[in-house]
Coordinates of C-alpha atoms in Angstrom, one line a residue:
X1 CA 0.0 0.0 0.0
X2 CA 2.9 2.5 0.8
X3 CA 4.5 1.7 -2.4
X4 CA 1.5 2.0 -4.4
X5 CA 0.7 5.2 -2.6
X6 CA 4.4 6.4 -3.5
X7 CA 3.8 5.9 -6.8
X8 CA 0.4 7.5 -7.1
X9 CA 1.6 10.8 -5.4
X10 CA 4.9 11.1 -8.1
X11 CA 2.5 10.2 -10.9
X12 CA 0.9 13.5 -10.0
X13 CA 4.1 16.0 -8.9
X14 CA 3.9 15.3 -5.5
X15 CA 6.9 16.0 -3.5
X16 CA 7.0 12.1 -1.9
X17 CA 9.7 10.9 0.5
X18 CA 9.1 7.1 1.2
X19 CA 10.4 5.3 3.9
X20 CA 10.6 1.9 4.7
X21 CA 13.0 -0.2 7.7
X22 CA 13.8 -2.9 5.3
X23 CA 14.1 -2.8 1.3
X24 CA 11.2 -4.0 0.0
X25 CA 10.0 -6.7 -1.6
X26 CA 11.4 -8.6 1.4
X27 CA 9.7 -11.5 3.6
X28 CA 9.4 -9.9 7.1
X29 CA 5.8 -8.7 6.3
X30 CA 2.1 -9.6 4.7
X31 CA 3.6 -8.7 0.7
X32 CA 5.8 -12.0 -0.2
X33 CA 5.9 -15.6 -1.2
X34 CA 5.4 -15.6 -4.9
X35 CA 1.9 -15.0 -5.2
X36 CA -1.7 -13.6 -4.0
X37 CA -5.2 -14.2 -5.9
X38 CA -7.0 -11.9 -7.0
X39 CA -10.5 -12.3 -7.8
X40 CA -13.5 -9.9 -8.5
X41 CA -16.6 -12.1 -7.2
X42 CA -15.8 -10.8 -3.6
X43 CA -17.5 -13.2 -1.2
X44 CA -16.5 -10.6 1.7
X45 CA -18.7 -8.0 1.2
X46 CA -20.1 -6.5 -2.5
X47 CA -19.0 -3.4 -1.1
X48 CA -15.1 -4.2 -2.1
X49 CA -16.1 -4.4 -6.2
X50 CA -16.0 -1.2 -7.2
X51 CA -12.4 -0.8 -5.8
X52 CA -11.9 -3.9 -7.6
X53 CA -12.6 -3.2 -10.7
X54 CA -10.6 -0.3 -10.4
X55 CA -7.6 -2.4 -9.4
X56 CA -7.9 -4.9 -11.8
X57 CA -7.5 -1.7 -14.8
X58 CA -4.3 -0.5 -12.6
X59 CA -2.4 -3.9 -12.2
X60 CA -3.2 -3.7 -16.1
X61 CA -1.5 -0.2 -16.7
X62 CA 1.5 -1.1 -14.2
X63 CA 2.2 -3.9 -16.3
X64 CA 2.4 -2.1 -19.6
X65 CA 4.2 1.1 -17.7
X66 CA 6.9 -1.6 -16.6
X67 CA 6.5 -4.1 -19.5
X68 CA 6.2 -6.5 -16.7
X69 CA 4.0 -9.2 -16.8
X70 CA 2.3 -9.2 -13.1
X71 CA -1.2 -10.6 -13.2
X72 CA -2.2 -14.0 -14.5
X73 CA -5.7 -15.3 -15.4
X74 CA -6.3 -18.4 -13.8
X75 CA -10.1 -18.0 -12.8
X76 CA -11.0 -18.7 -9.3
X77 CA -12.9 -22.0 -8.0
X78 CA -15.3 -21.5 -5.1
X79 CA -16.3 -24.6 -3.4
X80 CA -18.1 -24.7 -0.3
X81 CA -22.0 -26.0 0.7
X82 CA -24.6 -23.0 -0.7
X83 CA -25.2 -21.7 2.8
X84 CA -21.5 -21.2 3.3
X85 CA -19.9 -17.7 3.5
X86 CA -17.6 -18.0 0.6
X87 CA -20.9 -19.5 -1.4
X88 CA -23.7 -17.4 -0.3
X89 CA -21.3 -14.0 -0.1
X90 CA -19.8 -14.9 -3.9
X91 CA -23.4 -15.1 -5.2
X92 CA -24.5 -11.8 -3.2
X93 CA -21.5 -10.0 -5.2
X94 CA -22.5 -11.1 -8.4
X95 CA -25.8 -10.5 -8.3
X96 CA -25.4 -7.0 -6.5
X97 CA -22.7 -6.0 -9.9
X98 CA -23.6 -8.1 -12.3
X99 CA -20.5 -9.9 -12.6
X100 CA -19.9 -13.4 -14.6
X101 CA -20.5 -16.2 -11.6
X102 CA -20.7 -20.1 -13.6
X103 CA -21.9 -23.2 -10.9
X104 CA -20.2 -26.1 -12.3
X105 CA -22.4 -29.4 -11.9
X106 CA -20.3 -31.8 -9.6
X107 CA -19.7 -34.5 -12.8
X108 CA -18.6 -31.3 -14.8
X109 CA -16.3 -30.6 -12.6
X110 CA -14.7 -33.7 -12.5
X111 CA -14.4 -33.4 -16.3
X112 CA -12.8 -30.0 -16.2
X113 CA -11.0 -30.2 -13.1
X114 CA -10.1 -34.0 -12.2
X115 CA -7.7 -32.9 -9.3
X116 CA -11.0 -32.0 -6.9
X117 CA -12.8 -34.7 -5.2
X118 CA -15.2 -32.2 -3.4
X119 CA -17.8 -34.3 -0.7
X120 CA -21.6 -34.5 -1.7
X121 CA -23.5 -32.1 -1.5
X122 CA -20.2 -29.1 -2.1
X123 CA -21.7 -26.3 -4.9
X124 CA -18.5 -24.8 -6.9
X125 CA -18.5 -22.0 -8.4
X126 CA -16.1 -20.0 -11.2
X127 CA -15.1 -16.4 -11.0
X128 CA -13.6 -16.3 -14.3
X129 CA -12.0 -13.0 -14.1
X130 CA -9.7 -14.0 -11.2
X131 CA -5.9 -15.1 -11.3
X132 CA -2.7 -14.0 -9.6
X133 CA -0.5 -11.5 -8.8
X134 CA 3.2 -11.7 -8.8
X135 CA 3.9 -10.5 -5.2
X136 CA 7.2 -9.5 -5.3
X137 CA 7.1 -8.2 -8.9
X138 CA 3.9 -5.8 -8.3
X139 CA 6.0 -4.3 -4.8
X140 CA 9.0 -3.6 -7.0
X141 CA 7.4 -2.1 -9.4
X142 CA 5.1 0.5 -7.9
X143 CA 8.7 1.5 -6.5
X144 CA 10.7 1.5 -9.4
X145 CA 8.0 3.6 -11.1
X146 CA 7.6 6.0 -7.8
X147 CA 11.3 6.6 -8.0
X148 CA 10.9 7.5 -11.5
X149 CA 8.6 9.8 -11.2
X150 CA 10.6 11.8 -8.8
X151 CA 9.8 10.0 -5.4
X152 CA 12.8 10.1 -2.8
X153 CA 13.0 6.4 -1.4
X154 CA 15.2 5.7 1.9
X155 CA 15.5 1.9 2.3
X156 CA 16.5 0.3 5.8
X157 CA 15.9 3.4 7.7
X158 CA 13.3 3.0 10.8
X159 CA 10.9 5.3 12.1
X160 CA 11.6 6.0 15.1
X161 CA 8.9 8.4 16.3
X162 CA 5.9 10.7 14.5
X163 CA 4.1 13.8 15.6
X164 CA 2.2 16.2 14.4
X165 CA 3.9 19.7 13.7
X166 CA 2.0 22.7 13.2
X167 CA -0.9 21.7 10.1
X168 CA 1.9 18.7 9.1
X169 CA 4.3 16.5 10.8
X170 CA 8.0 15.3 12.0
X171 CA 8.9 11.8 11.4
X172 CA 12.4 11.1 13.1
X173 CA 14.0 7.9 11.9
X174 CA 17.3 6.2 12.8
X175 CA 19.1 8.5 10.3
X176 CA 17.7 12.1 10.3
X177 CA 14.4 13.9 10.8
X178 CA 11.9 15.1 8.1
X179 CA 9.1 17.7 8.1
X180 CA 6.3 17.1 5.8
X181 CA 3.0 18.2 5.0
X182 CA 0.5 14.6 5.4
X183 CA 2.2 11.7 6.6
X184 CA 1.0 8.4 5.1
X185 CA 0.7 5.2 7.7
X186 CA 0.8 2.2 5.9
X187 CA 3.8 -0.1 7.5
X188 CA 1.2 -3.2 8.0
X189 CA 2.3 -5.7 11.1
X190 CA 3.9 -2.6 12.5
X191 CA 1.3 -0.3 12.5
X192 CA 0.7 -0.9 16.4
X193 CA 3.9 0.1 17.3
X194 CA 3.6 3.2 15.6
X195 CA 0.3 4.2 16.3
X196 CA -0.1 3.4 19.9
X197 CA -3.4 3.9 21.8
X198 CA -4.5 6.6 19.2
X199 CA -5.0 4.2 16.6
X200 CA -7.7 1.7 15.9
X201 CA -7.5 -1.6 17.4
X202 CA -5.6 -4.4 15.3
X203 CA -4.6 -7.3 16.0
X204 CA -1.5 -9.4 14.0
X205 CA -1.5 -13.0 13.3
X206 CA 1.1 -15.5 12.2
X207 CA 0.2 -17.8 9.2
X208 CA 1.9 -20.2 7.7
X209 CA 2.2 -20.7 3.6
X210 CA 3.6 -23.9 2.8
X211 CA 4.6 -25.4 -1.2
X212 CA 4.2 -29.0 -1.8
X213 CA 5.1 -31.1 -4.5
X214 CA 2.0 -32.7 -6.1
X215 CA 1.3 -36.2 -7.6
X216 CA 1.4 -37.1 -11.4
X217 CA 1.6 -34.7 -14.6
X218 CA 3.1 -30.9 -13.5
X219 CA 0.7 -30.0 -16.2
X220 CA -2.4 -30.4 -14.1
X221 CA -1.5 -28.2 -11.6
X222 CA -0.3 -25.7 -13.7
X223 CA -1.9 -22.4 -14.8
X224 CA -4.7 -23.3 -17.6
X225 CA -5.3 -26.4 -16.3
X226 CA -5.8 -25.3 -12.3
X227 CA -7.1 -22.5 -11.1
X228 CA -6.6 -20.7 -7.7
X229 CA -9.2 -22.1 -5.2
X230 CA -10.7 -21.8 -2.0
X231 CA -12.8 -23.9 -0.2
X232 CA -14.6 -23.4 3.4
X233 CA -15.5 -26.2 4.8
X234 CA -18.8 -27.5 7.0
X235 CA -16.7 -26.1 10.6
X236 CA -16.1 -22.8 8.7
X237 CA -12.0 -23.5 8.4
X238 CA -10.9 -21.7 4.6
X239 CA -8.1 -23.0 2.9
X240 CA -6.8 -21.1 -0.8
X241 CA -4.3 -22.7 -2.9
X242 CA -2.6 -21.4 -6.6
X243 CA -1.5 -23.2 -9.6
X244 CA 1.9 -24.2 -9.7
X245 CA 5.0 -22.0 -9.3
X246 CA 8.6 -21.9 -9.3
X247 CA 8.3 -23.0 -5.8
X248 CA 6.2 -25.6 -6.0
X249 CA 2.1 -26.1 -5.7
X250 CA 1.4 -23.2 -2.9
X251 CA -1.6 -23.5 -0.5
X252 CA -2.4 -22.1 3.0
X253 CA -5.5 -21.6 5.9
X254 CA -7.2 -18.2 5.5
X255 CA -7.2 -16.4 8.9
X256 CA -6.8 -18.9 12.3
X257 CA -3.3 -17.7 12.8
X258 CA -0.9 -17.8 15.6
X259 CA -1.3 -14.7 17.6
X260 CA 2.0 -12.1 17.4
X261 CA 1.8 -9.9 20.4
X262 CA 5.3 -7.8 19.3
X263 CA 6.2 -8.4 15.4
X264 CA 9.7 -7.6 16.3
X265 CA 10.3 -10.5 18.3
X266 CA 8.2 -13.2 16.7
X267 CA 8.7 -16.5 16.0
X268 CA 9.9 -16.4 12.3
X269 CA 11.1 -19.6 11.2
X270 CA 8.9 -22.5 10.5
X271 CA 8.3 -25.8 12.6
X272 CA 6.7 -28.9 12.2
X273 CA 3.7 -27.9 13.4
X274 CA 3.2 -25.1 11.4
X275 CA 3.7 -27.6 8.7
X276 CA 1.0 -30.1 10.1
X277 CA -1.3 -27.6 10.4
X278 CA -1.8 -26.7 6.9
X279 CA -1.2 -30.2 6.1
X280 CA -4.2 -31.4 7.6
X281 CA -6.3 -29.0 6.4
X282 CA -5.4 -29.1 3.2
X283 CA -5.7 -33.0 2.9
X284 CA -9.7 -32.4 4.2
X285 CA -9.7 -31.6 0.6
X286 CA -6.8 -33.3 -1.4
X287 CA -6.1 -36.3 0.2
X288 CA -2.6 -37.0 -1.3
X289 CA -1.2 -34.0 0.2
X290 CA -1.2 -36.5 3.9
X291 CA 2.0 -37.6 2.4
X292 CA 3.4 -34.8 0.0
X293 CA 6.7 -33.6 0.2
X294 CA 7.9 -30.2 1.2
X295 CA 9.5 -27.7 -1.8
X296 CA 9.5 -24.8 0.7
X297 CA 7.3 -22.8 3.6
X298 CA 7.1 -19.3 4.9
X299 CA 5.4 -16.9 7.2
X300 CA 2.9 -14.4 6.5
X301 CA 1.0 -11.9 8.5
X302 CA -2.3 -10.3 8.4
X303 CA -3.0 -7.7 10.8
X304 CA -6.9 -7.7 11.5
X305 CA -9.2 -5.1 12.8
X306 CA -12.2 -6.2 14.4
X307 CA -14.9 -6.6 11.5
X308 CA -11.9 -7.7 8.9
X309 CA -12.4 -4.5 6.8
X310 CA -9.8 -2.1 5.8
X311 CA -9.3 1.4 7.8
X312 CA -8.5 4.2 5.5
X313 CA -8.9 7.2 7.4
X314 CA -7.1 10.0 8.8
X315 CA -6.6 9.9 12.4
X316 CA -9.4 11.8 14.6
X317 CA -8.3 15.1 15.2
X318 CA -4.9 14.8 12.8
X319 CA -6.1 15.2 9.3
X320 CA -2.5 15.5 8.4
X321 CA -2.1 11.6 9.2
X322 CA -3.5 8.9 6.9
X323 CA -3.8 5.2 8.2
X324 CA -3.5 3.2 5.3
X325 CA -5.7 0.0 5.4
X326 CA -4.3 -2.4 7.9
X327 CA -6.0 -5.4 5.1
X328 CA -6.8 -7.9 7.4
X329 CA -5.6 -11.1 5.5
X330 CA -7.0 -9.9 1.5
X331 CA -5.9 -6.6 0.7
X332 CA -2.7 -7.1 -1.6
X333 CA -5.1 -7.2 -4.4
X334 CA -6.2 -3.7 -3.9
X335 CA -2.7 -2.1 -3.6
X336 CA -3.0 -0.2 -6.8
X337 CA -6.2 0.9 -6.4
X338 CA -5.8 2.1 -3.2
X339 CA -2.6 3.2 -3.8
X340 CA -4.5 6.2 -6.5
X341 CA -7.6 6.6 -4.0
X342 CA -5.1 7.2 -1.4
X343 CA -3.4 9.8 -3.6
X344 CA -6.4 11.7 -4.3
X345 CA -7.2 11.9 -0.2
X346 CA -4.0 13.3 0.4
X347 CA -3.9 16.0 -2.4
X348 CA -7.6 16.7 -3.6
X349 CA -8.8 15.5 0.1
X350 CA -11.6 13.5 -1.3
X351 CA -11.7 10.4 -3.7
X352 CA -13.7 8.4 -6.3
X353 CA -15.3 5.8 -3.8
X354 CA -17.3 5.7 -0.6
X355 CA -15.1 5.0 2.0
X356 CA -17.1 5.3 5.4
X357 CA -17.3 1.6 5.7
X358 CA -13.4 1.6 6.2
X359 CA -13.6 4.6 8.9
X360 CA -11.6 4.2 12.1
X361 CA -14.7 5.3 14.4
X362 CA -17.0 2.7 12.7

C-alpha cells in the first residue's frame, strides 16, 4: 500500500519521500511468497467491487508502464455447501454488480477439473475474471515507477517516532528527521507500534504458507489447467491454494493464525507444526497432500481489525495523518487501487469511492 501510494503521489508531482525499515519486496511482512489471488466475485462484502474493478484496470496499466507481466488469469474455484460464507457471499457479489458467476455441476467438474474430489453435496463455483499476482514483482514495481517519477525512497531506515507539527508532521527515523506536510501510515504488522493507543485496534496473526510437490503430470497443476481455489468447509476452516509455481504447488489456511503480540520478536522460522497444520487441512480436501513432500514454507502476517475490513482514514483530530488500510488477511489485491484513492485523499482531500465503511470510528 505505501508503495502503491508512492507511486500514485509522483505520478501526480507530489513531492514524496518514502520510507521503509527494510528494502522491500522482502519477507518480514504480509507482501511475499510468490503469489496472492485476486478475484472480483468478492465473497466478503459487494462493497469491495468497485475498488476492484478499479484495481484490476491499474495492475493492467503497471504492467504495460513496466512491460512487466504481473497478473495472470487463472479463474478462481469457489467450493463450499450453498449456505457457506464463501458460497452465499460470492453469489450476493454477483448479483449485486452483475458480474460473470458459472456453478459447475459436480460431474462437470470432474471433467474440467479432475484434481477436486469435493464431498456430496459441495456447490463450486467459477469467477472467471480472477488469477494472480506476482507479489514481489507488483511491490517492485510500484517502486521502481515512484522513484521515477521523482519519489525520494530511503531503504533500511526506521521510524523511530511521529508527531504532528503545526498543520503537518515530524517523522524522526534512525538516520535524520523530516518535516512534511501529510504523513502516510501504511507499515502493515507494524502499524501498532507506531500508532499506539491513538490508533484503531488491530490485532496481527502469524500464518503459515507452505509449497508442496503434487502427484502425477506438472501439467495439471499448472496455470490453464488449475485455477486458484478456496474452499470453506462444514466447521467454517478456509483453505486457498494457486497453480503451480517456481516453488512448488502453494496452498495455506485463511485467517486462524498464531497470535504475534510484538512483530519484532516473533517467532519467524517455520516448525513442524506449522507444517501439520496446513497439512491437515489441506488434505480435508486433497487427500494425497497426507504424504506430499515439502519444496518450501514461509510466514505471513495479516494484521486484522475487528470486523476484517480495511481502515482508510485519517486519524481523529490529525487530518495530516492517513492510516493506510491495515488489510486484514486480503488486501494485496487492492494495492494499486488504493494506492491512487489514497493519492487523491491526500492531495484533492476527497476520492472516487465511498469510504465510510473503512472509517476508524465505525
Amino acid at each position: 500500500m505505501g508503495g502503491a501510494t508512492a507511486y500514485h503521489l509522483a505520478e501526480r508531482g507530489a513531492r514524496v519521500l518514502g520510507i521503509d525499515q527494510y528494502a522491500p519486496p522482502h519477507d518480514l511482512g504480509s507482501s511475499h511468497g510468490e503469489s496472492r489471488i485476486i478475484r472480483l466475485v468478492y465473497y466478503e462484502h459487494p462493497l469491495y467491487v468497485p475498488i476492484l474493478r478499479r484495481a484490476f484496470e491499474l495492475w493492467h496499466r503497471l504492467e504495460r508502464d513496466t512491460g512487466t507481466r504481473l497478473l495472470e488469469t487463472t479463474g478462481n474455484l469457489m467450493l463450499g455447501h450453498a449456505t457457506s460464507g464463501l458460497i452465499g457471499g460470492s453469489v450476493r457479489a454477483a448479483q449485486e454488480h452483475g458480474l460473470a458467476l458459472e456453478e459447475i455441476p459436480r460431474q462437470e467438474l470432474q471433467d474440467r477439473y479432475p484434481q477436486f474430489v469435493p464431498r456430496a453435496g459441495v456447490v463450486a463455483l467459477l469467477d472467471r475474471a480472477a488469477g494472480v499476482l506476482d507479489a514481489e514483482r507488483c511491490v517492485r514495481a510500484h517502486l521502481d515507477l515512484a522513484a521515477a517519477r521523482g519519489a525520494d525512497l530511503r531503504l533500511n531506515e526506521r521510524v523511530v517516532s511521529w508527531m504532528p507539527a503545526g498543520s503537518g508532521v515530524r517523522v524522526r527515523t534512525t538516520q535524520g528527521t523530516y518535516e512534511a506536510g501529510t504523513l502516510v501510515l501504511a507499515a502493515g504488522p507494524w502499524m501498532p507500534e507506531l500508532l499506539g493507543a491513538i490508533g484503531p485496534q488491530l490485532n496481527v496473526e502469524r500464518q503459515t504458507m507452505v509449497w508442496f510437490d503434487p502427484p502425477g503430470d506438472r501439467a495439471m497443476w499448472a496455470p490453464g489447467r488449475f485455477p486458484v481455489f478456496m474452499c470453506e468447509f462444514d466447521d467454517g476452516q478456509l483453505i486457498y491454494g494457486f497453480p503451480r509455481g517456481p516453488r512448488g504447488w502453494k496452498v495455506a489456511v485463511h485467517y486462524e493464525g498464531e497470535p504475534v503480540a510484538d512483530v519484532r520478536t516473533m517467532r519467524r522460522g517455520i516448525e513442524p507444526p506449522d507444517i501439520a497444520r496446513v497439512r491437515g487441512a489441506a488434505s480435508r480436501l486433497f487427500e494425497w497432500v497426507k504424504d506430499a513432500p515439502v519444496l518450501d514454507a514461509a510466514s505471513c502476517l495479516y494484521t486484522d481489525t475487528p470486523d476484517l475490513r480495511f481502515v482508510i482514514d485519517f486519524l481523529p483530530g490529525m487530518p495530516q495523518v492517513l492510516v493506510s488500510s491495515p488489510c486484514s488477511g486480503h488486501g494485496f489485491k487492492f494495492a494499486s487501487a488504493i494506492g491512487e484513492l489514497q493519492a487523491q485523499l491526500v492531495l484533492d482531500r476527497r476520492c472516487d469511492f465511498d469510504l465510510t465503511p473503512f472509517r476508524i470510528d465505525r
